[in-house]
mmCIF file with all atom_site columns, C-alpha atoms in Angstrom:
data_model
loop_
_atom_site.group_PDB
_atom_site.id
_atom_site.type_symbol
_atom_site.label_atom_id
_atom_site.label_alt_id
_atom_site.label_comp_id
_atom_site.label_asym_id
_atom_site.label_entity_id
_atom_site.label_seq_id
_atom_site.pdbx_PDB_ins_code
_atom_site.Cartn_x
_atom_site.Cartn_y
_atom_site.Cartn_z
_atom_site.occupancy
_atom_site.B_iso_or_equiv
_atom_site.pdbx_formal_charge
_atom_site.auth_seq_id
_atom_site.auth_comp_id
_atom_site.auth_asym_id
_atom_site.auth_atom_id
_atom_site.pdbx_PDB_model_num
ATOM 1   C CA . LEU T 1 1   ? 105.171 179.430 16.646 1.00 0.00 ? 1   LEU T CA 1
ATOM 2   C CA . LEU T 1 2   ? 102.917 177.031 17.711 1.00 0.00 ? 2   LEU T CA 1
ATOM 3   C CA . VAL T 1 3   ? 104.105 176.386 21.005 1.00 0.00 ? 3   VAL T CA 1
ATOM 4   C CA . ALA T 1 4   ? 104.967 180.197 21.149 1.00 0.00 ? 4   ALA T CA 1
ATOM 5   C CA . MET T 1 5   ? 101.422 180.783 20.975 1.00 0.00 ? 5   MET T CA 1
ATOM 6   C CA . VAL T 1 6   ? 99.596  179.012 23.975 1.00 0.00 ? 6   VAL T CA 1
ATOM 7   C CA . ALA T 1 7   ? 99.041  180.041 26.537 1.00 0.00 ? 7   ALA T CA 1
ATOM 8   C CA . PRO T 1 8   ? 101.390 179.127 29.355 1.00 0.00 ? 8   PRO T CA 1
ATOM 9   C CA . SER T 1 9   ? 99.515  175.936 31.411 1.00 0.00 ? 9   SER T CA 1
ATOM 10  C CA . ALA T 1 10  ? 100.897 177.591 35.015 1.00 0.00 ? 10  ALA T CA 1
ATOM 11  C CA . PRO T 1 11  ? 98.705  178.935 36.212 1.00 0.00 ? 11  PRO T CA 1
ATOM 12  C CA . LEU T 1 12  ? 95.643  176.120 35.443 1.00 0.00 ? 12  LEU T CA 1
ATOM 13  C CA . ARG T 1 13  ? 97.231  173.969 37.973 1.00 0.00 ? 13  ARG T CA 1
ATOM 14  C CA . ARG T 1 14  ? 98.249  176.331 40.175 1.00 0.00 ? 14  ARG T CA 1
ATOM 15  C CA . PRO T 1 15  ? 94.546  177.547 41.851 1.00 0.00 ? 15  PRO T CA 1
ATOM 16  C CA . ALA T 1 16  ? 94.739  173.545 42.349 1.00 0.00 ? 16  ALA T CA 1
ATOM 17  C CA . GLN T 1 17  ? 97.812  173.491 44.524 1.00 0.00 ? 17  GLN T CA 1
ATOM 18  C CA . LEU T 1 18  ? 97.261  176.783 45.948 1.00 0.00 ? 18  LEU T CA 1
ATOM 19  C CA . ALA T 1 19  ? 93.696  175.130 47.328 1.00 0.00 ? 19  ALA T CA 1
ATOM 20  C CA . ALA T 1 20  ? 95.295  171.986 48.078 1.00 0.00 ? 20  ALA T CA 1
ATOM 21  C CA . ARG T 1 21  ? 97.385  173.644 51.023 1.00 0.00 ? 21  ARG T CA 1
ATOM 22  C CA . VAL T 1 22  ? 94.802  175.696 52.135 1.00 0.00 ? 22  VAL T CA 1
ATOM 23  C CA . LEU T 1 23  ? 93.812  172.860 53.614 1.00 0.00 ? 23  LEU T CA 1
ATOM 24  C CA . ASP T 1 24  ? 96.556  171.048 54.508 1.00 0.00 ? 24  ASP T CA 1
ATOM 25  C CA . HIS T 1 25  ? 96.706  174.551 57.031 1.00 0.00 ? 25  HIS T CA 1
ATOM 26  C CA . LEU T 1 26  ? 93.397  173.605 57.341 1.00 0.00 ? 26  LEU T CA 1
ATOM 27  C CA . ALA T 1 27  ? 93.793  169.944 58.921 1.00 0.00 ? 27  ALA T CA 1
ATOM 28  C CA . ALA T 1 28  ? 97.048  171.086 60.462 1.00 0.00 ? 28  ALA T CA 1
ATOM 29  C CA . THR T 1 29  ? 95.347  173.219 62.588 1.00 0.00 ? 29  THR T CA 1
ATOM 30  C CA . LEU T 1 30  ? 92.048  171.568 63.471 1.00 0.00 ? 30  LEU T CA 1
ATOM 31  C CA . ASP T 1 31  ? 94.447  168.525 64.483 1.00 0.00 ? 31  ASP T CA 1
ATOM 32  C CA . ALA T 1 32  ? 96.322  171.037 66.943 1.00 0.00 ? 32  ALA T CA 1
ATOM 33  C CA . ALA T 1 33  ? 92.859  172.366 67.901 1.00 0.00 ? 33  ALA T CA 1
ATOM 34  C CA . ALA T 1 34  ? 91.825  168.257 69.213 1.00 0.00 ? 34  ALA T CA 1
ATOM 35  C CA . THR T 1 35  ? 95.597  167.554 70.444 1.00 0.00 ? 35  THR T CA 1
ATOM 36  C CA . GLU T 1 36  ? 94.909  171.182 72.891 1.00 0.00 ? 36  GLU T CA 1
ATOM 37  C CA . LEU T 1 37  ? 91.577  169.841 74.467 1.00 0.00 ? 37  LEU T CA 1
ATOM 38  C CA . ARG T 1 38  ? 93.107  166.364 74.824 1.00 0.00 ? 38  ARG T CA 1
ATOM 39  C CA . GLU T 1 39  ? 96.351  167.067 76.537 1.00 0.00 ? 39  GLU T CA 1
ATOM 40  C CA . SER T 1 40  ? 94.302  170.385 78.550 1.00 0.00 ? 40  SER T CA 1
ATOM 41  C CA . ASP T 1 41  ? 97.671  172.075 76.200 1.00 0.00 ? 41  ASP T CA 1
ATOM 42  C CA . GLU T 1 42  ? 96.463  176.361 77.161 1.00 0.00 ? 42  GLU T CA 1
ATOM 43  C CA . GLN T 1 43  ? 99.601  177.606 75.662 1.00 0.00 ? 43  GLN T CA 1
ATOM 44  C CA . LEU T 1 44  ? 99.562  175.762 72.436 1.00 0.00 ? 44  LEU T CA 1
ATOM 45  C CA . GLY T 1 45  ? 95.798  176.753 72.156 1.00 0.00 ? 45  GLY T CA 1
ATOM 46  C CA . ASP T 1 46  ? 96.905  180.365 72.281 1.00 0.00 ? 46  ASP T CA 1
ATOM 47  C CA . LYS T 1 47  ? 99.138  178.853 68.802 1.00 0.00 ? 47  LYS T CA 1
ATOM 48  C CA . VAL T 1 48  ? 96.605  177.067 67.429 1.00 0.00 ? 48  VAL T CA 1
ATOM 49  C CA . LEU T 1 49  ? 94.411  180.360 67.719 1.00 0.00 ? 49  LEU T CA 1
ATOM 50  C CA . ALA T 1 50  ? 96.622  182.250 65.962 1.00 0.00 ? 50  ALA T CA 1
ATOM 51  C CA . GLN T 1 51  ? 97.019  179.458 62.963 1.00 0.00 ? 51  GLN T CA 1
ATOM 52  C CA . ALA T 1 52  ? 93.399  179.259 62.644 1.00 0.00 ? 52  ALA T CA 1
ATOM 53  C CA . ARG T 1 53  ? 93.907  183.112 61.730 1.00 0.00 ? 53  ARG T CA 1
ATOM 54  C CA . GLU T 1 54  ? 96.506  182.613 58.900 1.00 0.00 ? 54  GLU T CA 1
ATOM 55  C CA . THR T 1 55  ? 94.820  181.183 56.338 1.00 0.00 ? 55  THR T CA 1
ATOM 56  C CA . ASP T 1 56  ? 93.837  184.757 55.085 1.00 0.00 ? 56  ASP T CA 1
ATOM 57  C CA . GLU T 1 57  ? 96.807  185.678 52.698 1.00 0.00 ? 57  GLU T CA 1
ATOM 58  C CA . ALA T 1 58  ? 96.578  182.345 51.029 1.00 0.00 ? 58  ALA T CA 1
ATOM 59  C CA . LEU T 1 59  ? 92.673  182.503 50.401 1.00 0.00 ? 59  LEU T CA 1
ATOM 60  C CA . ALA T 1 60  ? 93.603  185.712 48.737 1.00 0.00 ? 60  ALA T CA 1
ATOM 61  C CA . GLU T 1 61  ? 96.500  184.631 46.920 1.00 0.00 ? 61  GLU T CA 1
ATOM 62  C CA . LEU T 1 62  ? 93.643  181.559 45.161 1.00 0.00 ? 62  LEU T CA 1
ATOM 63  C CA . ASN T 1 63  ? 90.857  184.199 44.443 1.00 0.00 ? 63  ASN T CA 1
ATOM 64  C CA . ASP T 1 64  ? 93.982  185.966 42.425 1.00 0.00 ? 64  ASP T CA 1
ATOM 65  C CA . ALA T 1 65  ? 95.206  182.594 41.427 1.00 0.00 ? 65  ALA T CA 1
ATOM 66  C CA . THR T 1 66  ? 91.624  181.665 39.802 1.00 0.00 ? 66  THR T CA 1
ATOM 67  C CA . ALA T 1 67  ? 91.111  185.672 38.281 1.00 0.00 ? 67  ALA T CA 1
ATOM 68  C CA . GLU T 1 68  ? 94.048  184.452 36.190 1.00 0.00 ? 68  GLU T CA 1
ATOM 69  C CA . GLY T 1 69  ? 93.566  180.781 34.745 1.00 0.00 ? 69  GLY T CA 1
ATOM 70  C CA . LEU T 1 70  ? 90.281  182.298 33.267 1.00 0.00 ? 70  LEU T CA 1
ATOM 71  C CA . ALA T 1 71  ? 91.677  184.385 31.778 1.00 0.00 ? 71  ALA T CA 1
ATOM 72  C CA . VAL T 1 72  ? 93.711  182.666 30.542 1.00 0.00 ? 72  VAL T CA 1
ATOM 73  C CA . VAL T 1 73  ? 91.500  180.222 29.465 1.00 0.00 ? 73  VAL T CA 1
ATOM 74  C CA . ARG T 1 74  ? 89.286  182.817 28.079 1.00 0.00 ? 74  ARG T CA 1
ATOM 75  C CA . GLN T 1 75  ? 91.628  185.042 26.306 1.00 0.00 ? 75  GLN T CA 1
ATOM 76  C CA . SER T 1 76  ? 93.293  181.935 24.172 1.00 0.00 ? 76  SER T CA 1
ATOM 77  C CA . PRO T 1 77  ? 91.316  179.977 21.851 1.00 0.00 ? 77  PRO T CA 1
ATOM 78  C CA . PHE T 1 78  ? 93.987  177.146 22.559 1.00 0.00 ? 78  PHE T CA 1
ATOM 79  C CA . ARG T 1 79  ? 92.321  176.627 25.727 1.00 0.00 ? 79  ARG T CA 1
ATOM 80  C CA . ARG T 1 80  ? 89.344  177.254 25.843 1.00 0.00 ? 80  ARG T CA 1
ATOM 81  C CA . ARG T 1 81  ? 87.888  174.123 26.231 1.00 0.00 ? 81  ARG T CA 1
ATOM 82  C CA . GLN T 1 82  ? 89.705  173.664 29.319 1.00 0.00 ? 82  GLN T CA 1
ATOM 83  C CA . LEU T 1 83  ? 86.907  176.974 30.697 1.00 0.00 ? 83  LEU T CA 1
ATOM 84  C CA . ALA T 1 84  ? 84.822  174.095 33.138 1.00 0.00 ? 84  ALA T CA 1
ATOM 85  C CA . GLY T 1 85  ? 87.466  172.727 34.860 1.00 0.00 ? 85  GLY T CA 1
ATOM 86  C CA . VAL T 1 86  ? 89.152  176.150 34.754 1.00 0.00 ? 86  VAL T CA 1
ATOM 87  C CA . GLU T 1 87  ? 85.987  177.468 36.560 1.00 0.00 ? 87  GLU T CA 1
ATOM 88  C CA . ALA T 1 88  ? 85.376  174.177 38.556 1.00 0.00 ? 88  ALA T CA 1
ATOM 89  C CA . TYR T 1 89  ? 88.768  174.834 40.493 1.00 0.00 ? 89  TYR T CA 1
ATOM 90  C CA . ALA T 1 90  ? 87.433  178.129 40.654 1.00 0.00 ? 90  ALA T CA 1
ATOM 91  C CA . GLN T 1 91  ? 84.349  177.666 42.759 1.00 0.00 ? 91  GLN T CA 1
ATOM 92  C CA . LEU T 1 92  ? 86.782  176.040 44.899 1.00 0.00 ? 92  LEU T CA 1
ATOM 93  C CA . SER T 1 93  ? 87.146  179.352 46.842 1.00 0.00 ? 93  SER T CA 1
ATOM 94  C CA . ASP T 1 94  ? 84.123  180.526 49.169 1.00 0.00 ? 94  ASP T CA 1
ATOM 95  C CA . PRO T 1 95  ? 83.643  177.048 50.737 1.00 0.00 ? 95  PRO T CA 1
ATOM 96  C CA . LEU T 1 96  ? 87.457  177.212 51.899 1.00 0.00 ? 96  LEU T CA 1
ATOM 97  C CA . ASP T 1 97  ? 86.971  181.045 53.052 1.00 0.00 ? 97  ASP T CA 1
ATOM 98  C CA . HIS T 1 98  ? 83.315  179.302 54.391 1.00 0.00 ? 98  HIS T CA 1
ATOM 99  C CA . ALA T 1 99  ? 85.800  176.259 56.155 1.00 0.00 ? 99  ALA T CA 1
ATOM 100 C CA . SER T 1 100 ? 88.072  179.072 57.124 1.00 0.00 ? 100 SER T CA 1
ATOM 101 C CA . ARG T 1 101 ? 85.863  181.093 59.349 1.00 0.00 ? 101 ARG T CA 1
ATOM 102 C CA . ASN T 1 102 ? 84.271  178.544 60.850 1.00 0.00 ? 102 ASN T CA 1
ATOM 103 C CA . LEU T 1 103 ? 88.093  176.224 62.039 1.00 0.00 ? 103 LEU T CA 1
ATOM 104 C CA . ARG T 1 104 ? 88.748  180.431 63.219 1.00 0.00 ? 104 ARG T CA 1
ATOM 105 C CA . VAL T 1 105 ? 85.019  179.837 65.541 1.00 0.00 ? 105 VAL T CA 1
ATOM 106 C CA . LEU T 1 106 ? 86.326  176.327 66.690 1.00 0.00 ? 106 LEU T CA 1
ATOM 107 C CA . ALA T 1 107 ? 89.559  177.224 67.469 1.00 0.00 ? 107 ALA T CA 1
ATOM 108 C CA . ARG T 1 108 ? 88.592  179.920 69.540 1.00 0.00 ? 108 ARG T CA 1
ATOM 109 C CA . ARG T 1 109 ? 85.946  177.612 71.711 1.00 0.00 ? 109 ARG T CA 1
ATOM 110 C CA . CYS T 1 110 ? 88.487  175.617 71.600 1.00 0.00 ? 110 CYS T CA 1
ATOM 111 C CA . ALA T 1 111 ? 91.004  178.146 73.866 1.00 0.00 ? 111 ALA T CA 1
ATOM 112 C CA . VAL T 1 112 ? 87.871  179.551 75.741 1.00 0.00 ? 112 VAL T CA 1
ATOM 113 C CA . ALA T 1 113 ? 87.269  175.756 76.297 1.00 0.00 ? 113 ALA T CA 1
ATOM 114 C CA . LEU T 1 114 ? 90.663  175.696 78.670 1.00 0.00 ? 114 LEU T CA 1
ATOM 115 C CA . TRP T 1 115 ? 90.440  178.367 80.208 1.00 0.00 ? 115 TRP T CA 1
ATOM 116 C CA . ARG T 1 116 ? 87.379  178.369 81.957 1.00 0.00 ? 116 ARG T CA 1
ATOM 117 C CA . GLY T 1 117 ? 88.110  173.703 82.297 1.00 0.00 ? 117 GLY T CA 1
ATOM 118 C CA . GLU T 1 118 ? 85.698  173.029 80.478 1.00 0.00 ? 118 GLU T CA 1
ATOM 119 C CA . GLU T 1 119 ? 85.768  169.889 79.437 1.00 0.00 ? 119 GLU T CA 1
ATOM 120 C CA . VAL T 1 120 ? 85.249  168.510 75.382 1.00 0.00 ? 120 VAL T CA 1
ATOM 121 C CA . PRO T 1 121 ? 83.977  164.213 75.095 1.00 0.00 ? 121 PRO T CA 1
ATOM 122 C CA . ALA T 1 122 ? 86.242  161.971 73.704 1.00 0.00 ? 122 ALA T CA 1
ATOM 123 C CA . PRO T 1 123 ? 84.354  161.565 70.721 1.00 0.00 ? 123 PRO T CA 1
ATOM 124 C CA . TYR T 1 124 ? 83.989  165.282 69.926 1.00 0.00 ? 124 TYR T CA 1
ATOM 125 C CA . ARG T 1 125 ? 87.896  165.326 69.933 1.00 0.00 ? 125 ARG T CA 1
ATOM 126 C CA . MET T 1 126 ? 87.682  162.197 67.363 1.00 0.00 ? 126 MET T CA 1
ATOM 127 C CA . GLN T 1 127 ? 85.537  163.531 64.863 1.00 0.00 ? 127 GLN T CA 1
ATOM 128 C CA . MET T 1 128 ? 87.789  166.725 64.652 1.00 0.00 ? 128 MET T CA 1
ATOM 129 C CA . THR T 1 129 ? 91.011  163.886 64.011 1.00 0.00 ? 129 THR T CA 1
ATOM 130 C CA . ALA T 1 130 ? 88.610  162.652 61.411 1.00 0.00 ? 130 ALA T CA 1
ATOM 131 C CA . LEU T 1 131 ? 87.341  165.261 59.780 1.00 0.00 ? 131 LEU T CA 1
ATOM 132 C CA . ALA T 1 132 ? 91.407  166.645 59.946 1.00 0.00 ? 132 ALA T CA 1
ATOM 133 C CA . ASP T 1 133 ? 92.190  162.891 57.810 1.00 0.00 ? 133 ASP T CA 1
ATOM 134 C CA . VAL T 1 134 ? 89.661  164.140 54.987 1.00 0.00 ? 134 VAL T CA 1
ATOM 135 C CA . MET T 1 135 ? 91.409  167.288 54.454 1.00 0.00 ? 135 MET T CA 1
ATOM 136 C CA . ARG T 1 136 ? 94.444  166.135 53.879 1.00 0.00 ? 136 ARG T CA 1
ATOM 137 C CA . PHE T 1 137 ? 92.992  163.085 51.321 1.00 0.00 ? 137 PHE T CA 1
ATOM 138 C CA . MET T 1 138 ? 91.217  166.117 49.853 1.00 0.00 ? 138 MET T CA 1
ATOM 139 C CA . ALA T 1 139 ? 94.461  168.114 49.540 1.00 0.00 ? 139 ALA T CA 1
ATOM 140 C CA . MET T 1 140 ? 95.861  164.449 47.857 1.00 0.00 ? 140 MET T CA 1
ATOM 141 C CA . GLU T 1 141 ? 93.158  164.642 44.865 1.00 0.00 ? 141 GLU T CA 1
ATOM 142 C CA . LEU T 1 142 ? 93.587  168.386 44.782 1.00 0.00 ? 142 LEU T CA 1
ATOM 143 C CA . ARG T 1 143 ? 97.076  168.394 43.292 1.00 0.00 ? 143 ARG T CA 1
ATOM 144 C CA . ASN T 1 144 ? 97.137  165.293 41.475 1.00 0.00 ? 144 ASN T CA 1
ATOM 145 C CA . GLY T 1 145 ? 94.785  167.112 39.258 1.00 0.00 ? 145 GLY T CA 1
ATOM 146 C CA . ARG T 1 146 ? 91.747  165.771 40.812 1.00 0.00 ? 146 ARG T CA 1
ATOM 147 C CA . LEU T 1 147 ? 89.053  167.312 42.250 1.00 0.00 ? 147 LEU T CA 1
ATOM 148 C CA . PRO T 1 148 ? 87.919  165.985 45.894 1.00 0.00 ? 148 PRO T CA 1
ATOM 149 C CA . THR T 1 149 ? 85.155  164.289 44.540 1.00 0.00 ? 149 THR T CA 1
ATOM 150 C CA . ARG T 1 150 ? 86.630  161.018 46.088 1.00 0.00 ? 150 ARG T CA 1
ATOM 151 C CA . ALA T 1 151 ? 85.690  162.489 49.098 1.00 0.00 ? 151 ALA T CA 1
ATOM 152 C CA . ARG T 1 152 ? 82.280  163.065 49.956 1.00 0.00 ? 152 ARG T CA 1
ATOM 153 C CA . GLU T 1 153 ? 82.010  159.134 51.633 1.00 0.00 ? 153 GLU T CA 1
ATOM 154 C CA . ARG T 1 154 ? 84.222  160.697 54.166 1.00 0.00 ? 154 ARG T CA 1
ATOM 155 C CA . LEU T 1 155 ? 82.635  163.540 54.485 1.00 0.00 ? 155 LEU T CA 1
ATOM 156 C CA . VAL T 1 156 ? 79.023  161.849 55.004 1.00 0.00 ? 156 VAL T CA 1
ATOM 157 C CA . ALA T 1 157 ? 80.864  159.103 57.347 1.00 0.00 ? 157 ALA T CA 1
ATOM 158 C CA . VAL T 1 158 ? 81.719  161.887 59.771 1.00 0.00 ? 158 VAL T CA 1
ATOM 159 C CA . GLY T 1 159 ? 78.580  164.426 59.185 1.00 0.00 ? 159 GLY T CA 1
ATOM 160 C CA . GLN T 1 160 ? 76.539  161.447 60.241 1.00 0.00 ? 160 GLN T CA 1
ATOM 161 C CA . ALA T 1 161 ? 79.159  160.091 63.163 1.00 0.00 ? 161 ALA T CA 1
ATOM 162 C CA . THR T 1 162 ? 78.735  163.971 64.517 1.00 0.00 ? 162 THR T CA 1
ATOM 163 C CA . SER T 1 163 ? 74.882  163.744 64.130 1.00 0.00 ? 163 SER T CA 1
ATOM 164 C CA . HIS T 1 164 ? 74.351  160.756 66.304 1.00 0.00 ? 164 HIS T CA 1
ATOM 165 C CA . LEU T 1 165 ? 77.235  162.355 69.405 1.00 0.00 ? 165 LEU T CA 1
ATOM 166 C CA . GLU T 1 166 ? 75.469  163.112 72.707 1.00 0.00 ? 166 GLU T CA 1
ATOM 167 C CA . LEU T 1 167 ? 74.887  166.871 73.039 1.00 0.00 ? 167 LEU T CA 1
ATOM 168 C CA . ALA T 1 168 ? 78.231  167.935 76.485 1.00 0.00 ? 168 ALA T CA 1
ATOM 169 C CA . GLY T 1 169 ? 76.695  169.870 78.741 1.00 0.00 ? 169 GLY T CA 1
ATOM 170 C CA . SER T 1 170 ? 78.835  172.994 78.304 1.00 0.00 ? 170 SER T CA 1
ATOM 171 C CA . LEU T 1 171 ? 78.472  175.786 75.499 1.00 0.00 ? 171 LEU T CA 1
ATOM 172 C CA . SER T 1 172 ? 81.729  176.000 74.093 1.00 0.00 ? 172 SER T CA 1
ATOM 173 C CA . ALA T 1 173 ? 81.961  171.878 73.334 1.00 0.00 ? 173 ALA T CA 1
ATOM 174 C CA . VAL T 1 174 ? 78.195  172.085 72.308 1.00 0.00 ? 174 VAL T CA 1
ATOM 175 C CA . THR T 1 175 ? 79.820  175.533 69.572 1.00 0.00 ? 175 THR T CA 1
ATOM 176 C CA . ILE T 1 176 ? 83.106  172.642 68.692 1.00 0.00 ? 176 ILE T CA 1
ATOM 177 C CA . LEU T 1 177 ? 80.662  170.322 67.641 1.00 0.00 ? 177 LEU T CA 1
ATOM 178 C CA . ALA T 1 178 ? 78.292  172.927 65.428 1.00 0.00 ? 178 ALA T CA 1
ATOM 179 C CA . GLN T 1 179 ? 81.270  174.139 63.466 1.00 0.00 ? 179 GLN T CA 1
ATOM 180 C CA . LEU T 1 180 ? 82.359  170.875 62.794 1.00 0.00 ? 180 LEU T CA 1
ATOM 181 C CA . ARG T 1 181 ? 79.464  170.062 61.613 1.00 0.00 ? 181 ARG T CA 1
ATOM 182 C CA . SER T 1 182 ? 79.295  173.615 59.620 1.00 0.00 ? 182 SER T CA 1
ATOM 183 C CA . ILE T 1 183 ? 82.869  172.580 58.237 1.00 0.00 ? 183 ILE T CA 1
ATOM 184 C CA . THR T 1 184 ? 81.812  168.670 56.992 1.00 0.00 ? 184 THR T CA 1
ATOM 185 C CA . ALA T 1 185 ? 79.322  171.331 54.954 1.00 0.00 ? 185 ALA T CA 1
ATOM 186 C CA . ASP T 1 186 ? 81.726  173.939 53.454 1.00 0.00 ? 186 ASP T CA 1
ATOM 187 C CA . LEU T 1 187 ? 84.537  170.721 52.528 1.00 0.00 ? 187 LEU T CA 1
ATOM 188 C CA . LEU T 1 188 ? 80.743  168.666 50.570 1.00 0.00 ? 188 LEU T CA 1
ATOM 189 C CA . GLU T 1 189 ? 80.529  171.740 48.494 1.00 0.00 ? 189 GLU T CA 1
ATOM 190 C CA . LEU T 1 190 ? 84.323  171.487 47.739 1.00 0.00 ? 190 LEU T CA 1
ATOM 191 C CA . THR T 1 191 ? 82.756  167.798 46.085 1.00 0.00 ? 191 THR T CA 1
ATOM 192 C CA . GLY T 1 192 ? 80.545  169.788 43.963 1.00 0.00 ? 192 GLY T CA 1
ATOM 193 C CA . MET T 1 193 ? 77.528  170.123 45.674 1.00 0.00 ? 193 MET T CA 1
ATOM 194 C CA . ASN T 1 194 ? 75.424  173.492 46.573 1.00 0.00 ? 194 ASN T CA 1
ATOM 195 C CA . TYR T 1 195 ? 75.087  173.704 50.346 1.00 0.00 ? 195 TYR T CA 1
ATOM 196 C CA . ALA T 1 196 ? 71.995  172.963 50.311 1.00 0.00 ? 196 ALA T CA 1
ATOM 197 C CA . GLU T 1 197 ? 72.397  169.746 48.892 1.00 0.00 ? 197 GLU T CA 1
ATOM 198 C CA . ALA T 1 198 ? 75.180  169.636 51.475 1.00 0.00 ? 198 ALA T CA 1
ATOM 199 C CA . ARG T 1 199 ? 73.707  169.610 54.291 1.00 0.00 ? 199 ARG T CA 1
ATOM 200 C CA . GLU T 1 200 ? 70.964  167.089 52.967 1.00 0.00 ? 200 GLU T CA 1
ATOM 201 C CA . LEU T 1 201 ? 73.748  164.909 53.550 1.00 0.00 ? 201 LEU T CA 1
ATOM 202 C CA . ILE T 1 202 ? 74.104  165.558 57.219 1.00 0.00 ? 202 ILE T CA 1
ATOM 203 C CA . PRO T 1 203 ? 71.897  163.917 59.326 1.00 0.00 ? 203 PRO T CA 1
ATOM 204 C CA . ASP T 1 204 ? 70.082  166.591 62.063 1.00 0.00 ? 204 ASP T CA 1
ATOM 205 C CA . MET T 1 205 ? 71.756  165.699 65.905 1.00 0.00 ? 205 MET T CA 1
ATOM 206 C CA . ASP T 1 206 ? 69.756  162.460 67.664 1.00 0.00 ? 206 ASP T CA 1
#
């Protein structure tokens, strides 16, 4: 009888799994964007832009899952002690949405840069790849049932590295760098910080 009364745990795990899926998708998109720039592949650029727009459904699913998880813990006396944890996972949605939107702008400027023949410096591409690696680490942490707090130092390292990059001469390249820094701040929020705290950890450009 007691087992039948306990609310299922699946709704509590699902937000973390969905957030991990979004992060993996963002990482793959960012990696592909770096590749299109490195190989000057305009066709790939169009595919990357389309790929960057594919997170809306997953984000909507994440919002639904977090609402369901909160309902479960609030309605079941056996789950009340998990409320703080579920609320923490619920706070992943907004930063992920912001990161997704910023990545779309980045992908669009990558396509524009290729179309106009504007050079995006190799160090920019290197930091895009570095940030994608951190995204995958964060996704792994979430899949293992942990909030990605251990990614904070790696994100700060990316933020610091981008602050020392020389500003390129093209608008597209500068926009790509700016969006990369914004995405880094969005991801820092996933480690339990607010936006002001996250921005504070990313130094101004030299």
